[in-house]
Coordinates of C-alpha atoms in Angstrom, one line a residue:
X25 CA 74.4 85.7 67.7
X26 CA 77.6 86.4 65.6
X27 CA 76.3 90.2 65.7
X28 CA 76.2 90.2 69.4
X29 CA 79.3 88.3 70.1
X30 CA 81.1 91.0 67.4
X31 CA 79.6 93.7 69.9
X32 CA 80.8 92.5 73.0
X33 CA 84.1 91.6 71.6
X34 CA 84.8 95.2 70.1
X35 CA 83.4 96.7 73.4
X36 CA 86.2 94.6 75.3
X37 CA 88.5 95.5 73.0
X38 CA 87.9 99.1 72.5
X39 CA 86.6 100.2 75.9
X40 CA 87.9 97.8 78.5
X41 CA 91.5 97.4 77.1
X42 CA 91.7 100.9 76.7
X43 CA 92.4 102.2 80.0
X44 CA 92.4 105.9 79.2
X45 CA 88.7 105.5 77.2
X46 CA 87.5 103.3 80.0
X47 CA 88.6 106.3 82.7
X48 CA 87.6 109.1 80.4
X49 CA 84.3 107.9 79.8
X50 CA 83.6 107.2 83.5
X51 CA 84.7 110.7 84.0
X52 CA 82.3 112.0 81.2
X53 CA 79.2 110.0 82.8
X54 CA 80.3 111.0 86.4
X55 CA 80.3 115.0 85.5
X56 CA 77.2 114.7 83.4
X57 CA 74.9 112.9 86.0
X58 CA 76.0 116.1 88.4
X59 CA 74.7 118.5 85.7
X60 CA 77.9 120.3 85.2
X61 CA 78.5 123.1 82.8
X62 CA 79.4 121.6 79.3
X63 CA 82.7 123.5 79.8
X64 CA 83.3 121.6 82.9
X65 CA 82.3 118.1 81.6
X66 CA 84.5 118.4 78.5
X67 CA 87.5 119.7 80.3
X68 CA 87.3 117.0 83.2
X69 CA 86.9 114.1 80.8
X70 CA 89.7 115.4 78.7
X71 CA 91.7 115.9 81.7
X72 CA 91.5 112.3 83.0
X73 CA 92.3 110.9 79.6
X74 CA 95.5 112.8 79.2
X75 CA 96.0 112.0 83.2
X76 CA 96.4 108.5 82.2
X77 CA 98.0 108.7 78.6
X78 CA 100.8 110.6 80.8
X79 CA 100.8 107.9 83.2
X80 CA 101.2 105.3 80.9
X81 CA 104.1 107.2 78.8
X82 CA 105.8 107.4 82.1
X83 CA 105.4 103.4 82.5
X84 CA 106.2 102.7 78.8
X85 CA 109.6 105.0 79.4
X86 CA 110.5 103.1 82.7
X87 CA 109.6 99.3 81.7
X88 CA 111.5 99.7 78.4
X89 CA 114.4 100.0 80.4
X90 CA 113.0 97.3 83.0
X91 CA 112.9 95.0 79.7
X92 CA 116.8 95.8 78.8
X93 CA 117.6 95.0 82.5
X94 CA 115.8 91.8 82.2
X95 CA 117.6 90.9 79.3
X96 CA 121.1 91.5 80.9
X97 CA 120.3 89.8 84.3
X98 CA 118.8 86.6 82.8
X99 CA 122.3 86.7 80.3
X100 CA 124.3 87.2 83.5
X101 CA 122.7 84.0 84.7
X102 CA 122.4 82.0 81.6
X103 CA 118.6 81.3 82.1
X104 CA 116.6 79.3 79.8
X105 CA 112.9 78.4 80.2
X106 CA 111.6 74.4 80.2
X107 CA 109.9 72.9 77.7
X108 CA 106.3 73.6 77.2
X109 CA 103.5 72.1 74.9
X110 CA 102.4 75.4 74.4
X111 CA 102.7 79.7 74.3
X112 CA 101.0 82.5 75.5
X113 CA 101.0 83.8 71.9
X114 CA 99.6 80.2 70.8
X115 CA 96.9 80.5 73.5
X116 CA 95.5 83.7 72.8
X117 CA 95.4 83.0 69.1
X118 CA 93.1 80.2 69.5
X119 CA 91.3 81.9 72.9
X120 CA 91.7 85.4 72.1
X121 CA 88.2 86.1 71.3
X122 CA 86.6 84.1 74.2
X123 CA 88.9 86.1 76.9
X124 CA 87.3 89.4 75.4
X125 CA 83.9 87.9 76.1
X126 CA 84.6 86.9 79.5
X127 CA 85.5 90.4 80.3
X128 CA 82.7 92.0 78.7
X129 CA 79.6 89.5 80.2
X130 CA 82.2 89.3 83.7
X131 CA 81.8 93.3 84.2
X132 CA 78.0 93.3 83.6
X133 CA 77.6 90.8 86.4
X134 CA 80.2 92.7 88.4
X135 CA 78.1 95.7 88.0
X136 CA 75.0 93.7 89.0
X137 CA 76.6 92.6 92.3
X138 CA 77.8 96.2 93.1
X139 CA 74.2 97.8 92.4
X140 CA 72.2 95.1 94.4
X141 CA 74.3 94.3 97.5
X142 CA 75.0 97.5 99.6
X143 CA 78.3 95.8 100.5
X144 CA 79.8 95.9 97.2
X145 CA 80.5 99.2 96.7
X146 CA 83.6 99.1 94.2
X147 CA 83.6 99.4 90.6
X148 CA 86.6 97.5 89.4
X149 CA 88.2 100.3 86.7
X150 CA 91.7 98.6 85.9
X151 CA 91.6 98.2 82.4
X152 CA 94.4 96.2 81.1
X153 CA 94.2 93.7 84.2
X154 CA 90.7 92.8 83.6
X155 CA 92.3 91.4 80.4
X156 CA 95.3 89.4 82.3
X157 CA 93.1 88.0 84.8
X158 CA 90.6 86.6 82.0
X159 CA 93.1 85.1 80.8
X160 CA 94.7 83.2 84.0
X161 CA 91.3 82.3 84.4
X162 CA 90.5 81.0 81.0
X163 CA 93.9 79.1 80.6
X164 CA 93.3 77.5 84.3
X165 CA 89.8 76.2 82.9
X166 CA 91.3 75.0 79.6
X167 CA 94.5 73.8 81.4
X168 CA 92.5 71.5 84.0
X169 CA 89.0 70.8 82.1
X170 CA 90.3 70.5 78.4
X171 CA 89.3 72.6 75.5
X172 CA 85.6 73.4 76.5
X173 CA 82.9 74.7 74.4
X174 CA 83.2 78.4 73.7
X175 CA 79.7 79.1 75.6
X176 CA 81.0 77.2 78.7
X177 CA 84.2 79.1 79.1
X178 CA 82.5 82.4 78.6
X179 CA 79.6 81.9 81.4
X180 CA 82.1 80.2 84.1
X181 CA 85.0 82.6 83.5
X182 CA 82.5 85.7 83.5
X183 CA 81.2 84.4 86.8
X184 CA 84.5 83.8 88.5
X185 CA 86.2 87.1 87.1
X186 CA 83.0 88.9 88.3
X187 CA 83.5 87.4 91.6
X188 CA 87.1 88.3 92.0
X189 CA 86.1 92.2 90.6
X190 CA 83.8 92.2 93.2
X191 CA 85.4 90.7 96.5
X192 CA 89.2 92.0 95.5
X193 CA 88.8 95.9 96.4
X194 CA 87.0 94.7 99.6
X195 CA 89.4 92.6 101.5
X196 CA 92.1 95.3 101.1
X197 CA 89.9 98.3 101.7
X198 CA 90.5 98.5 105.3
X199 CA 94.2 98.9 105.0
X200 CA 93.6 100.8 101.5
X201 CA 91.7 103.4 103.6
X202 CA 94.8 103.7 106.4
X203 CA 97.6 104.3 103.4
X204 CA 95.2 107.4 101.8
X205 CA 93.6 108.3 104.7
X206 CA 90.3 108.5 102.9
X207 CA 88.0 106.5 101.4
X208 CA 87.3 108.1 97.8
X209 CA 88.5 105.3 95.9
X210 CA 89.8 101.6 96.1
X211 CA 92.8 99.7 95.1
X212 CA 91.5 97.3 91.8
X213 CA 95.1 95.4 91.2
X214 CA 96.4 91.8 91.2
X215 CA 98.9 92.9 94.4
X216 CA 96.2 92.4 96.5
X217 CA 97.2 89.7 98.4
X218 CA 100.6 90.7 98.8
X219 CA 99.4 93.8 100.2
X220 CA 97.0 92.3 102.6
X221 CA 99.7 90.0 104.0
X222 CA 101.9 92.8 104.5
X223 CA 99.9 94.8 106.2
X224 CA 99.1 92.3 108.6
X225 CA 102.4 90.4 109.0
X226 CA 104.7 93.6 109.3
X227 CA 102.9 95.3 112.0
X228 CA 104.9 94.0 114.9
X229 CA 108.2 95.8 113.2
X230 CA 108.0 99.3 113.7
X231 CA 105.9 102.0 114.5
X232 CA 104.6 103.9 110.9
X233 CA 104.6 107.2 112.5
X234 CA 108.0 107.3 114.3
X235 CA 109.6 105.0 111.7
X236 CA 108.0 106.6 108.2
X237 CA 110.1 106.3 105.5
X238 CA 108.9 109.9 104.3
X239 CA 110.2 111.2 107.5
X240 CA 113.8 109.2 107.4
X241 CA 117.0 111.6 108.7
X242 CA 119.7 111.3 106.8
X243 CA 123.4 113.1 107.2
X244 CA 123.7 116.5 105.3
X245 CA 126.0 114.7 102.7
X246 CA 123.6 112.5 102.0
X247 CA 120.6 114.5 101.6
X248 CA 120.2 114.4 98.1
X249 CA 118.9 110.7 98.5
X250 CA 115.5 112.4 99.9
X251 CA 114.7 113.5 96.5
X252 CA 112.9 110.2 95.3
X253 CA 113.8 111.2 91.8
X254 CA 117.5 111.3 92.3
X255 CA 117.6 108.3 94.7
X256 CA 115.7 106.2 91.8
X257 CA 118.4 107.3 89.1
X258 CA 121.4 106.4 91.6
X259 CA 120.1 103.0 92.9
X260 CA 118.8 101.8 89.6
X261 CA 121.9 102.9 87.9
X262 CA 124.1 100.9 90.5
X263 CA 122.2 97.7 90.0
X264 CA 122.4 98.3 86.3
X265 CA 126.1 98.8 85.6
X266 CA 126.8 95.8 88.2
X267 CA 124.5 93.4 85.9
X268 CA 126.4 94.8 83.0
X269 CA 129.5 93.6 84.5
X270 CA 128.3 90.2 84.4
X271 CA 126.2 89.7 81.4
X272 CA 126.9 88.5 78.0
X273 CA 128.6 91.7 76.0
X274 CA 126.3 91.2 73.0
X275 CA 123.2 91.3 75.0
X276 CA 124.4 94.8 76.3
X277 CA 125.6 96.1 73.0
X278 CA 122.3 95.1 71.3
X279 CA 120.2 97.1 74.4
X280 CA 122.5 100.0 73.9
X281 CA 122.1 99.9 70.0
X282 CA 118.4 99.7 70.5
X283 CA 118.6 103.1 72.1
X284 CA 121.5 104.7 69.9
X285 CA 123.5 103.4 67.1
X286 CA 127.3 103.5 68.4
X287 CA 126.8 104.6 71.7
X288 CA 129.0 103.1 74.3
X289 CA 127.4 100.7 76.7
X290 CA 128.0 102.5 80.0
X291 CA 127.1 105.9 78.5
X292 CA 123.8 103.7 77.7
X293 CA 123.7 102.6 81.1
X294 CA 123.8 105.8 83.0
X295 CA 121.2 107.4 80.7
X296 CA 118.9 104.0 81.0
X297 CA 119.0 104.6 84.8
X298 CA 117.8 108.4 84.2
X299 CA 115.2 107.6 81.8
X300 CA 114.1 105.4 84.6
X301 CA 113.7 108.0 87.5
X302 CA 112.5 110.2 84.9
X303 CA 109.7 107.4 83.9
X304 CA 108.6 107.3 87.4
X305 CA 108.4 111.1 88.0
X306 CA 105.9 111.4 84.6
X307 CA 103.8 108.3 86.2
X308 CA 103.3 110.3 89.3
X309 CA 102.2 113.2 87.8
X310 CA 99.3 111.5 85.7
X311 CA 98.4 109.8 88.3
X312 CA 97.9 113.0 90.4
X313 CA 96.4 114.6 87.1
X314 CA 93.6 111.9 86.6
X315 CA 92.7 111.3 90.4
X316 CA 92.2 114.7 90.3
X317 CA 89.5 114.1 87.7
X318 CA 88.1 111.0 88.1
X319 CA 87.4 110.9 92.1
X320 CA 85.4 114.1 92.3
X321 CA 83.8 112.9 89.0
X322 CA 82.6 109.5 90.2
X323 CA 80.4 111.2 93.2
X324 CA 78.1 111.8 90.1
X325 CA 78.1 107.6 89.7
X326 CA 78.0 107.3 93.5
X327 CA 75.3 109.3 93.9
X328 CA 72.9 108.8 90.8
X329 CA 73.7 105.6 89.0
X330 CA 75.2 103.2 91.8
X331 CA 74.6 104.9 95.0
X332 CA 77.7 104.9 97.9
X333 CA 79.8 103.1 94.7
X334 CA 83.7 103.8 94.7
X335 CA 86.2 103.5 91.9
X336 CA 88.8 101.0 92.0
X337 CA 91.7 102.0 90.7
X338 CA 95.2 101.0 89.5
X339 CA 97.9 100.7 92.1
X340 CA 100.4 103.6 91.1
X341 CA 97.6 105.5 92.3
X342 CA 98.9 105.0 96.1
X343 CA 102.5 105.6 94.7
X344 CA 102.4 109.5 95.5
X345 CA 101.4 108.7 99.3
X346 CA 104.8 106.7 100.0
X347 CA 107.5 107.6 97.1
X348 CA 110.3 106.5 99.2
X349 CA 108.7 103.7 100.3
X350 CA 108.3 102.4 96.7
X351 CA 111.8 103.0 96.1
X352 CA 112.9 100.9 99.4
X353 CA 110.0 98.1 98.7
X354 CA 111.3 98.1 95.1
X355 CA 115.0 97.6 96.1
X356 CA 114.3 95.0 98.6
X357 CA 112.2 93.1 96.3
X358 CA 114.7 93.0 93.4
X359 CA 117.6 92.2 95.9
X360 CA 115.3 89.2 97.6
X361 CA 114.4 88.2 94.1
X362 CA 118.0 87.7 92.4
X363 CA 119.1 86.1 95.6
X364 CA 116.5 83.5 95.2
X365 CA 117.5 83.0 91.5
X366 CA 120.9 82.2 92.7
X367 CA 120.0 79.8 95.3
X368 CA 117.3 78.2 92.9
X369 CA 119.7 78.1 89.8
X370 CA 122.1 76.5 92.7
X371 CA 119.8 73.3 93.5
X372 CA 118.7 73.3 89.8
X373 CA 115.2 74.4 90.1
X374 CA 113.3 76.7 87.6
X375 CA 113.3 80.3 87.6
X376 CA 113.2 82.0 84.3
X377 CA 113.8 85.5 84.7
X378 CA 113.6 88.6 87.0
X379 CA 110.3 90.0 86.2
X380 CA 111.3 93.5 86.7
X381 CA 107.6 95.2 86.1
X382 CA 106.5 93.0 88.6
X383 CA 109.2 93.3 91.2
X384 CA 108.7 97.4 90.6
X385 CA 105.0 97.6 91.0
X386 CA 104.5 94.5 93.2
X387 CA 107.6 95.7 95.6
X388 CA 106.0 99.2 95.7
X389 CA 103.0 98.0 96.7
X390 CA 104.6 96.0 99.4
X391 CA 106.4 99.3 100.0
X392 CA 103.4 101.6 100.9
X393 CA 101.3 99.1 102.7
X394 CA 104.5 98.1 105.0
X395 CA 105.4 101.7 105.5
X396 CA 101.4 102.3 106.4
X397 CA 101.6 99.8 109.5
X398 CA 105.3 99.6 110.4
X399 CA 107.3 102.4 108.9
X400 CA 110.6 101.7 106.6
X401 CA 111.1 98.2 108.2
X402 CA 107.4 97.5 106.9
X403 CA 108.3 98.7 103.3
X404 CA 111.3 96.7 103.5
X405 CA 109.3 93.5 104.3
X406 CA 106.7 93.9 101.8
X407 CA 109.2 94.2 99.2
X408 CA 110.8 91.5 100.5
X409 CA 107.9 89.2 100.4
X410 CA 107.2 90.3 96.8
X411 CA 110.4 88.9 95.9
X412 CA 109.8 85.5 97.3
X413 CA 106.4 85.4 96.4
X414 CA 107.0 86.1 92.5
X415 CA 110.3 83.5 92.6
X416 CA 108.6 80.5 94.1
X417 CA 105.6 81.3 91.9
X418 CA 107.6 81.2 88.4
X419 CA 109.4 77.9 90.2
X420 CA 106.4 76.1 90.8
X421 CA 103.4 77.1 88.5
X422 CA 105.3 77.1 85.1
X423 CA 104.3 73.5 84.5
X424 CA 100.7 73.8 85.7
X425 CA 100.3 75.7 82.4
X426 CA 102.7 74.2 80.3
X427 CA 99.8 73.1 78.1
X428 CA 98.4 76.5 77.5
X429 CA 100.1 79.7 78.2
X430 CA 103.2 79.0 80.6
X431 CA 104.8 82.5 80.3
X432 CA 101.6 83.5 82.4
X433 CA 103.8 82.3 85.3
X434 CA 106.7 85.0 84.7
X435 CA 104.4 87.8 84.0
X436 CA 102.1 87.2 87.2
X437 CA 101.6 89.1 90.2
X438 CA 100.7 87.5 93.3
X439 CA 96.7 87.6 92.7
X440 CA 97.7 85.3 89.9
X441 CA 99.4 82.6 91.7
X442 CA 96.6 82.7 94.2
X443 CA 94.1 82.3 91.2
X444 CA 96.1 79.5 89.8
X445 CA 96.5 77.4 92.7
X446 CA 93.2 77.6 93.7
X447 CA 91.1 76.8 90.1
X448 CA 93.7 74.1 89.2
X449 CA 93.5 72.7 93.0
X450 CA 89.7 72.6 92.8
X451 CA 89.5 71.6 89.3
X452 CA 91.9 68.2 89.9
X453 CA 89.5 67.8 92.8
X454 CA 86.4 68.2 90.9
X455 CA 87.8 65.8 87.7
X456 CA 86.0 62.7 88.6
X457 CA 82.6 64.7 88.2
X458 CA 83.6 64.7 84.2
X459 CA 81.8 67.7 82.4
X460 CA 80.0 68.7 85.7
X461 CA 83.5 69.9 87.2
X462 CA 83.9 72.9 85.4
X463 CA 80.3 74.1 86.3
X464 CA 80.9 73.1 90.0
X465 CA 83.5 75.4 90.3
X466 CA 81.3 78.0 88.7
X467 CA 78.6 77.2 91.4
X468 CA 80.8 77.2 94.2
X469 CA 82.9 80.5 93.8
X470 CA 79.5 82.2 92.7
X471 CA 77.5 80.8 95.9
X472 CA 80.3 81.6 98.2
X473 CA 80.2 85.1 96.5
X474 CA 76.7 85.7 97.6
X475 CA 76.9 84.5 100.7
X476 CA 79.4 87.1 102.0
X477 CA 77.8 89.7 100.4
X478 CA 74.7 89.0 102.0
X479 CA 75.8 88.4 105.3
X480 CA 78.2 91.6 104.8
X481 CA 75.2 93.7 103.5
X482 CA 72.3 92.6 105.7
X483 CA 74.1 91.3 109.1
X484 CA 76.4 93.8 109.9
X485 CA 74.3 96.8 109.6
X486 CA 76.3 98.4 112.5
X487 CA 79.7 98.1 110.5
X488 CA 78.1 99.6 107.5
X489 CA 76.2 102.5 109.2
X490 CA 79.8 103.3 110.4
X491 CA 81.6 102.9 107.0
X492 CA 78.8 105.3 105.7
X493 CA 79.6 107.9 108.5
X494 CA 82.9 107.8 107.4
X495 CA 82.3 108.0 103.8
X496 CA 80.3 111.1 104.4
X497 CA 83.0 112.6 106.8
X498 CA 85.5 111.9 104.0
X499 CA 83.7 113.6 101.0
X500 CA 86.3 116.0 99.3
X501 CA 86.1 119.4 100.0
X502 CA 87.5 122.4 98.1
X503 CA 90.2 122.3 100.8
X504 CA 91.2 118.7 100.5
X505 CA 90.4 117.7 97.5
X506 CA 92.8 115.1 95.7
X507 CA 96.1 116.9 94.2
X508 CA 95.4 117.6 90.6
X509 CA 98.3 118.5 88.2
X510 CA 98.7 121.9 89.4
X511 CA 99.3 120.4 92.8
X512 CA 101.8 118.2 91.1
X513 CA 103.5 120.8 89.6
X514 CA 103.8 123.0 93.2
X515 CA 105.0 119.6 94.5
X516 CA 107.8 119.3 92.0
X517 CA 108.9 122.4 92.4
X518 CA 109.3 121.9 96.4
X519 CA 111.2 119.2 95.6
X520 CA 113.5 120.8 93.2
X521 CA 114.0 123.6 95.8
X522 CA 115.0 121.1 98.2
X523 CA 111.9 121.1 100.4
X524 CA 110.7 117.8 99.1
X525 CA 108.2 116.1 101.0
X526 CA 110.3 113.6 102.9
X527 CA 111.2 116.7 104.8

């Protein structure tokens, strides 16, 4: 039994926990199933891994700046967390092995659901979020039902996470197709609730064609803002330098010294803004590169292993569709969060820190989905909604997990808050059932998922047939294949020469 557990933990840590390895293996499998020449198989798998590595190099570059920005803003407003009985590190120290088992067993259940039900056609491949959502579910179960036996936690947690991974790409799929214009890959990310609400609520705000962020017209003197890399550096630089004016000087000094000993704080602020913009550019290049490999390679999995399936991928995959919308969403998300932070502090309510990484990725997601249904007005709305959800979510949920991992409330995306609210709410309702309470949660969500998948698979054949026709029509050809690293080079050169996609 210990040997099996060790193998499952190893798989969770070294395959699901390493996104580049996971995507590389899926690409390798897809190309082998298509019986591609060995040189194409090797080159395709390596390019997919390299694309993911480049993507995360970009993420590391700009999230490092966001961490410093977060510390500076927190210092400026003098925030301290409320007391808690446990910490995230402490919780992972006692339940990390359980989380790894939930990831592995949950993915196996997820694959069974995808293989059995025709309506469930999205394979969840966003590895780092597999880990975090598993932590959230485990923490909620322990918080509500106490320190359960590991076997109980693994079985219940695996069922719950498999239901989420199967259903989440499905509920955002119609709007994902509107954003990308294709059905080659789905969205597998914990901002899906925000994207869904934005795509529905922002519709009356504008015309996606007339008001598109990528068609915004600016005065000639401000035309440099049309280059998303330039506008990113300018906007982030402005926000950062204004924050530095109000922050503790020692915190700013420490951030500057971490970059280079003795450098001026203001010089560091300017460089940090440009590094942030450079990180975004690298991220987008990596996205283009790995999409150019994983999408056609997954056709082998879709044709031979799990017929009709599609990969569900991380949120940066939609950013190249509307980069200006990403920036608008991020700025509006940050502005609304900071405004609410001030309001909450005035009333004595708790909001810990500006979660800059979640403000960027969630705000960007809100911007892209809002732009797809209502243009720039929708992008601003989606970003603002993300700011509201993150601020209110922090203020409300910190105490919910105070005995397990309260920091999860400050690291959260909107879907995390939804999962916390549902599990903790139902957990309190089933509390009188004693030891049967935790099992009732798994049974309820498992049965609901099976009912939904059965109904969609067998009682809506017309819709499925129509979707199959759409998929068939959207199969990639040589002319409309996803952008590759070579396309990325061309796009970048176009922006450099003043012919950006916004024109």
